[in-house]
């Protein structure tokens, strides 16, 4: 187990993403305060608090209490080697998306057809999710077919003391920039689904399928938060320095 040292206590100029990258358990603190730690991870703590009307000192106290507890190495994603982290993302998060997207899309379309007349928001949700599903499918293919193989190749090359081809580095950074932009678009779409659903509040006249759909959409968003955090705040920045 590892423990945060005093110099690791979050400062007001440190970004949200860097705090969570150091200790993923702090994600729960940011979720409690409604602060985006994945797509909005580049924002300094002080700015995030100002925009949300949050007491910075109270947030820092909660973060310090969380960081004071021993940290299992299995949760210390920032310490993992990049190829291992990439494999974890594929197995844990890409696997989840590939399995869940068809089911959620089918449920969303079904409640749109049945409940659309009384709840027009579910029609919009189904349409947004359909685009998210298409975008993520292509996104996963880019990561598994281009980015992750490049990371493995360059990591091995660095271990052997070799110097990467400048063109390969240029291509890698272009891919990272494009994938980061795609994260922003998907994140905005998922936030819109949350807004339309009023934080996944199930209406009184909803059927079981309606309830299950909202449960799965929330599960989808929660998984996406961690998935994007691991890439935006840990994998991508380190890959850009290979």
Coordinates of C-alpha atoms in Angstrom, one line a residue, residues 73-235:
X73 CA -1.3 -0.4 -5.9
X74 CA -4.1 -2.0 -7.9
X75 CA -5.8 1.4 -7.8
X76 CA -2.6 3.4 -8.6
X77 CA -3.2 3.6 -12.3
X78 CA -0.6 6.4 -12.7
X79 CA 2.1 4.0 -11.7
X80 CA 1.3 1.4 -14.3
X81 CA 3.3 1.0 -17.5
X82 CA 1.6 2.4 -20.6
X83 CA 1.1 -1.0 -22.4
X84 CA -0.4 -2.5 -19.3
X85 CA -2.7 0.5 -18.8
X86 CA -3.7 0.2 -22.5
X87 CA -4.5 -3.5 -22.1
X88 CA -6.6 -2.7 -19.0
X89 CA -8.6 -0.1 -20.8
X90 CA -9.3 -2.5 -23.7
X91 CA -10.4 -5.3 -21.3
X92 CA -12.3 -3.3 -18.7
X93 CA -13.8 -0.4 -20.7
X94 CA -13.7 -1.2 -24.4
X95 CA -15.1 -4.6 -23.5
X96 CA -17.9 -3.0 -21.5
X97 CA -18.8 -0.6 -24.3
X98 CA -18.9 -3.3 -27.0
X99 CA -21.2 -5.4 -24.8
X100 CA -23.4 -2.7 -23.5
X101 CA -23.9 -0.3 -26.4
X102 CA -26.3 -2.5 -28.5
X103 CA -28.4 -3.3 -25.5
X104 CA -28.7 0.4 -24.4
X105 CA -29.5 1.5 -27.9
X106 CA -32.2 -1.0 -28.3
X107 CA -33.8 -0.1 -24.9
X108 CA -33.5 3.7 -25.7
X109 CA -35.3 3.2 -29.1
X110 CA -38.0 1.1 -27.5
X111 CA -38.9 3.6 -24.8
X112 CA -38.8 6.4 -27.4
X113 CA -41.4 4.5 -29.5
X114 CA -43.6 3.7 -26.5
X115 CA -43.2 6.8 -24.3
X116 CA -42.2 9.4 -26.9
X117 CA -45.7 11.0 -27.1
X118 CA -45.8 11.8 -23.4
X119 CA -42.0 12.2 -22.8
X120 CA -40.4 13.7 -25.9
X121 CA -37.1 13.9 -24.2
X122 CA -36.6 10.2 -24.6
X123 CA -36.8 10.6 -28.4
X124 CA -33.9 13.0 -28.2
X125 CA -32.0 10.8 -25.8
X126 CA -32.4 7.8 -28.2
X127 CA -31.1 10.0 -31.1
X128 CA -28.2 11.3 -29.2
X129 CA -27.2 7.9 -28.0
X130 CA -27.4 6.5 -31.5
X131 CA -24.7 9.0 -32.5
X132 CA -22.6 8.4 -29.4
X133 CA -22.7 4.7 -30.2
X134 CA -21.5 5.2 -33.8
X135 CA -18.8 7.6 -32.7
X136 CA -17.5 5.4 -30.0
X137 CA -17.4 2.3 -32.2
X138 CA -15.1 4.2 -34.6
X139 CA -13.2 5.7 -31.7
X140 CA -12.4 2.2 -30.2
X141 CA -11.2 1.0 -33.6
X142 CA -8.8 3.9 -33.8
X143 CA -7.4 3.3 -30.3
X144 CA -7.1 -0.5 -30.7
X145 CA -5.8 -0.3 -34.3
X146 CA -3.6 2.7 -34.2
X147 CA -2.9 4.3 -30.8
X148 CA -2.3 1.4 -28.5
X149 CA -0.1 -0.6 -31.0
X150 CA 2.0 2.6 -31.4
X151 CA 2.3 3.0 -27.6
X152 CA 3.5 -0.6 -27.2
X153 CA 6.0 -0.2 -30.0
X154 CA 7.4 3.1 -28.8
X155 CA 7.6 1.9 -25.1
X156 CA 9.5 -1.1 -26.2
X157 CA 11.8 1.0 -28.3
X158 CA 12.5 3.3 -25.4
X159 CA 13.3 0.4 -23.1
X160 CA 15.9 -0.8 -25.6
X161 CA 17.5 2.6 -25.8
X162 CA 16.3 3.3 -29.3
X163 CA 15.2 6.7 -30.7
X164 CA 11.7 6.8 -32.4
X165 CA 11.2 8.0 -35.9
X166 CA 10.2 11.7 -35.8
X167 CA 7.4 11.0 -38.3
X168 CA 6.0 8.3 -35.9
X169 CA 6.0 10.8 -33.1
X170 CA 4.3 13.4 -35.2
X171 CA 1.6 10.8 -36.3
X172 CA 1.1 9.7 -32.7
X173 CA 0.5 13.3 -31.5
X174 CA -1.9 13.9 -34.3
X175 CA -3.9 10.8 -33.3
X176 CA -3.8 11.8 -29.6
X177 CA -5.2 15.2 -30.5
X178 CA -8.0 13.8 -32.6
X179 CA -9.0 11.2 -30.0
X180 CA -9.0 13.9 -27.3
X181 CA -11.3 16.0 -29.4
X182 CA -13.6 13.0 -29.8
X183 CA -13.6 12.5 -26.0
X184 CA -14.9 16.1 -25.7
X185 CA -17.7 15.5 -28.2
X186 CA -18.8 12.3 -26.6
X187 CA -18.6 13.8 -23.1
X188 CA -20.8 16.7 -24.1
X189 CA -23.4 14.3 -25.6
X190 CA -23.5 12.2 -22.5
X191 CA -23.9 15.4 -20.4
X192 CA -26.9 16.4 -22.6
X193 CA -28.5 13.0 -22.0
X194 CA -28.1 13.5 -18.3
X195 CA -29.7 17.0 -18.6
X196 CA -32.6 15.7 -20.7
X197 CA -33.3 12.8 -18.3
X198 CA -33.1 15.2 -15.3
X199 CA -30.2 13.2 -13.8
X200 CA -31.9 9.9 -14.8
X201 CA -35.0 10.6 -12.8
X202 CA -37.6 8.0 -13.8
X203 CA -41.2 9.5 -14.4
X204 CA -44.1 8.2 -12.3
X205 CA -45.8 6.6 -15.4
X206 CA -42.6 4.8 -16.5
X207 CA -42.5 1.1 -17.2
X208 CA -39.8 -1.4 -16.2
X209 CA -38.0 -1.0 -19.5
X210 CA -37.9 2.8 -19.0
X211 CA -36.4 2.3 -15.5
X212 CA -33.8 -0.2 -16.8
X213 CA -32.8 2.1 -19.7
X214 CA -32.1 5.0 -17.3
X215 CA -30.2 2.7 -15.0
X216 CA -28.0 1.5 -17.9
X217 CA -27.5 5.0 -19.2
X218 CA -26.2 6.1 -15.8
X219 CA -24.0 3.0 -15.6
X220 CA -22.7 3.9 -19.1
X221 CA -21.9 7.5 -18.0
X222 CA -20.1 6.3 -14.9
X223 CA -18.0 3.9 -16.8
X224 CA -17.2 6.5 -19.4
X225 CA -16.0 8.9 -16.8
X226 CA -13.3 6.5 -15.6
X227 CA -12.5 5.4 -19.1
X228 CA -11.9 9.0 -20.4
X229 CA -10.1 9.9 -17.2
X230 CA -7.6 7.1 -17.6
X231 CA -6.9 8.2 -21.2
X232 CA -7.1 12.0 -20.9
X233 CA -5.3 12.4 -17.6
X234 CA -2.8 9.5 -17.6
X235 CA -2.4 7.6 -20.9

